[in-house]
Amino acid sequence: MRIPKPPHAVAVAVVALLLGGIGFVPLFGGPGYEQSLATGLIVPSACAIAIALDTAKRERTPLASVGRGVVLGLALAAVALLTALLHAARVGICELWGALSYFALTSGIGCVMGGVWGAVVGEVVSAMVRRGRVEKPRRRAVLAVVLALAGPVVCAGIGVARFITSPMIFAYDPFVGYFSGTLYDTVIDAGTALLTYRAGSLATLASVALFASVLERRDDRPFGLVLDLRTASTRARAALGLACMAASVGVILAGTKLGHFSTSATIAKDLGGEKHGVRCDVVYPNTTREQEANLLVKDCDEEVAAVEKRLGAKGPERIRAFFFRDAEDKKRLMGAAHTYIAKPWREEVYLQLGGYPHPVLGHELAHVIAGRFGRGPFQIAGDAGGLLPNPGLIEGVAVAASPDDEDLTDAQWARAMMQIGILPDMRHVFSLGFLGDASSKSYTLAGAFIAWVGERFGFDVVRAWYGGGDIESLTKLDWDALDKAFKDHLQTIALPDEAQSFARAKFARPGIFGRKCPHVVDALRHEADVCRDTQRFDEAIRLYDEAIAKDAHDFASQKELATVQRRHGDREKGRALLTEMATADEKKVPRTYKDRAEESLADAQFIDGDFEGAASRYEALAKRTVDEDVARTLEIKALGARDKDVRGTVQGLLLGDEKHGPDVFWGGVELGVSSGEKPSGLASYLAGRNYVGRGFYELGALSLDAALARGLPTPRIARETIRQRAVAACALSDAPALANLRARIESPSDPFQGASGGRRESTLRLIARCAR
């Protein structure tokens, strides 16, 4: 004879089995954000079902039912936490007390909410049974399960509805707690909004418990329950329950002010500024200068036209672009901090201010324009009518439509990856494998492949593939043949000598799922950086040490720790750490971090007065790097070390001293002095670049023209002078200057002829975009 298992015992077994298995997935093996999220998705529903089934078939007081719901919720939360701690013993724990408090505020309270919801459902079903509306035990059980799941499902549905109908990507949920919404923002911090949200949750729980304490069963009433207000005690509890209910409702109504959710209207009101262009409606902070606001509109309109031309498709008639004050402001209002977001179905993009031209505006606009040939309600590429996204195809089309201004093209980086043996089959890139690699690697490869498909087969094939077509049918080649043809194409791409070494450092690092404690480590490093910048050097050193202790491969923290020690702490220890990093084997320390350590050693020599030694280091580094910006900065530092006329300017702008970091005011004073005494092309370039970077385009144009007329000391500095002059000409809509710059870049004698393809192509694209 089979003995039925009690519902709570089944719930314990299910929770232990599911969360125990999930713990073997990277990032889920221990207390933390991901494990709390998994607990919130599973345990409250299991708890609600178990309590609903138990309450529906047993006679208890309403308060006793609620009490059992609370107890089972706590018990199942403890089981979930125990599985996390067991996995932590297996793989190591990132942070105990912070993770425990986060668990308690999110899925911990969510489990209790699930238990209390199950008690409410059980009481409703029990009343229906007593009144004869549900007679068969099986039907009673099915009804209890369906209603128990309805609470979590409806709440999740509200979150999805807000995602679809508003800019927000984050979600607060009574059962789950908090969902950050983005994979690439590794620092998870819900801030005070989570505390106020959970204050509302506790008010809800208190309200239910207080009302349950004054309910009594009366089969002659419609719901089988009636408020017992015959005594002063019950009346007081009912009044307190009403107050708690009002508090809960108040938290819901104040949700936009408390940061629990947002809408397009509330975000636009918070930012305060709006302008309209030919195709773009731009929402921006009302503290933005009028010239900068006008450039946002101009930038957006020009990018729309350029992306449409590249893709061969017309986008929406109007596109709305939200520009937030900074990453923190964007996270507060819509959920993504350092991740830029587009919602094609809403014809909207969301970015923080980033100067003119904006570095990623075109990429996000490409998502919206591609939505015109995308699939399903979200207007993206993917299977099942667009409901299962293909991230490689989505991001690859955007990268190909609006390439960035890196020193190497995407195809050159892909060639470098092939040479060092980390180039995967392209089929892997256009599957969920896209998410398994570092974002820089996945985006670059997807963009390179899409650009190649567009060039060889036409962008009509790309659009058809994006819209649901089969790439093998569209190209008449299977994936193996496509992969081979693409790699044959890469063999024809020219590559600088040092590209392999830098590609290994840039792309060989793991994605977020392959890192150890990414949320904790990145949060510690961010806090340490703030301490460094605010001259709290001892605290910065402590935090960098803590980050390294949790992830021995956190090379960014290693380099910053050594630099802070060398300049502001134990100088000899810092020198030893930097030397060890700079001379390490590339298999142990990536090339980029080796070179950054070497640069820090050179900076220390410069500040200490060993100008010849610093210049030699800078020049050696500049010769072997493929990063145009880094190499140019190294060249300027070397010039500053060798030339006393610009030494003060370079130190002020780029280095600082033992007590202070670089400072534009310091550098500006030195620059004014040196320019007045002995004008030079380098001084004019430094002045012009800073003018342009701060929006003084007319003054920047004059200084940069003077720099070009006086001559620049290196081809790299000359190339950047031309690029900055193009930015100024675009901002000023100076068509003659743009034409002259284009002719100069295309001239055989131009300094761009010796540059890698990426920077030259991006400058020509900018000029063409503005001239159009």
PDB file of N, CA and C in Angstrom, residues 140 236 337 435 487 522 621 659 681 704 709 716 736:
ATOM      1  N   ARG A 140      -9.775  19.387  -5.775  1.00  0.00           N
ATOM      2  CA  ARG A 140      -9.322  20.289  -4.723  1.00  0.00           C
ATOM      3  C   ARG A 140      -7.809  20.495  -4.814  1.00  0.00           C
ATOM      4  N   ALA A 236      -8.250  46.336  17.969  1.00  0.00           N
ATOM      5  CA  ALA A 236      -6.921  46.947  17.876  1.00  0.00           C
ATOM      6  C   ALA A 236      -6.069  46.240  16.827  1.00  0.00           C
ATOM      7  N   ALA A 337      23.828  49.810 -15.610  1.00  0.00           N
ATOM      8  CA  ALA A 337      24.837  50.826 -15.289  1.00  0.00           C
ATOM      9  C   ALA A 337      25.783  51.020 -16.468  1.00  0.00           C
ATOM     10  N   LEU A 435      27.394  33.524 -25.070  1.00  0.00           N
ATOM     11  CA  LEU A 435      27.400  34.034 -23.702  1.00  0.00           C
ATOM     12  C   LEU A 435      28.493  33.413 -22.852  1.00  0.00           C
ATOM     13  N   LYS A 487      37.366  31.640 -42.606  1.00  0.00           N
ATOM     14  CA  LYS A 487      38.755  31.536 -42.163  1.00  0.00           C
ATOM     15  C   LYS A 487      39.728  31.729 -43.326  1.00  0.00           C
ATOM     16  N   ASP A 522      34.715  42.594  -8.396  1.00  0.00           N
ATOM     17  CA  ASP A 522      34.552  43.858  -9.113  1.00  0.00           C
ATOM     18  C   ASP A 522      34.046  44.961  -8.193  1.00  0.00           C
ATOM     19  N   LEU A 621      57.946  50.697 -24.962  1.00  0.00           N
ATOM     20  CA  LEU A 621      56.550  50.260 -24.888  1.00  0.00           C
ATOM     21  C   LEU A 621      55.762  50.735 -26.110  1.00  0.00           C
ATOM     22  N   LYS A 659      51.842  63.123  -4.339  1.00  0.00           N
ATOM     23  CA  LYS A 659      50.656  63.383  -3.519  1.00  0.00           C
ATOM     24  C   LYS A 659      49.377  63.484  -4.332  1.00  0.00           C
ATOM     25  N   GLY A 681      54.026  72.398 -32.118  1.00  0.00           N
ATOM     26  CA  GLY A 681      52.917  71.582 -32.589  1.00  0.00           C
ATOM     27  C   GLY A 681      52.331  70.721 -31.490  1.00  0.00           C
ATOM     28  N   LEU A 704      44.125  73.010 -33.244  1.00  0.00           N
ATOM     29  CA  LEU A 704      44.521  71.833 -34.015  1.00  0.00           C
ATOM     30  C   LEU A 704      45.050  72.227 -35.392  1.00  0.00           C
ATOM     31  N   ALA A 709      49.879  72.900 -38.766  1.00  0.00           N
ATOM     32  CA  ALA A 709      50.756  73.820 -39.500  1.00  0.00           C
ATOM     33  C   ALA A 709      52.182  73.793 -38.938  1.00  0.00           C
ATOM     34  N   ARG A 716      51.715  59.113 -34.913  1.00  0.00           N
ATOM     35  CA  ARG A 716      50.530  58.819 -34.102  1.00  0.00           C
ATOM     36  C   ARG A 716      49.878  60.108 -33.606  1.00  0.00           C
ATOM     37  N   PRO A 736      33.757  72.491 -45.707  1.00  0.00           N
ATOM     38  CA  PRO A 736      35.076  72.612 -46.368  1.00  0.00           C
ATOM     39  C   PRO A 736      36.184  71.924 -45.581  1.00  0.00           C
TER      40      PRO A 736
END
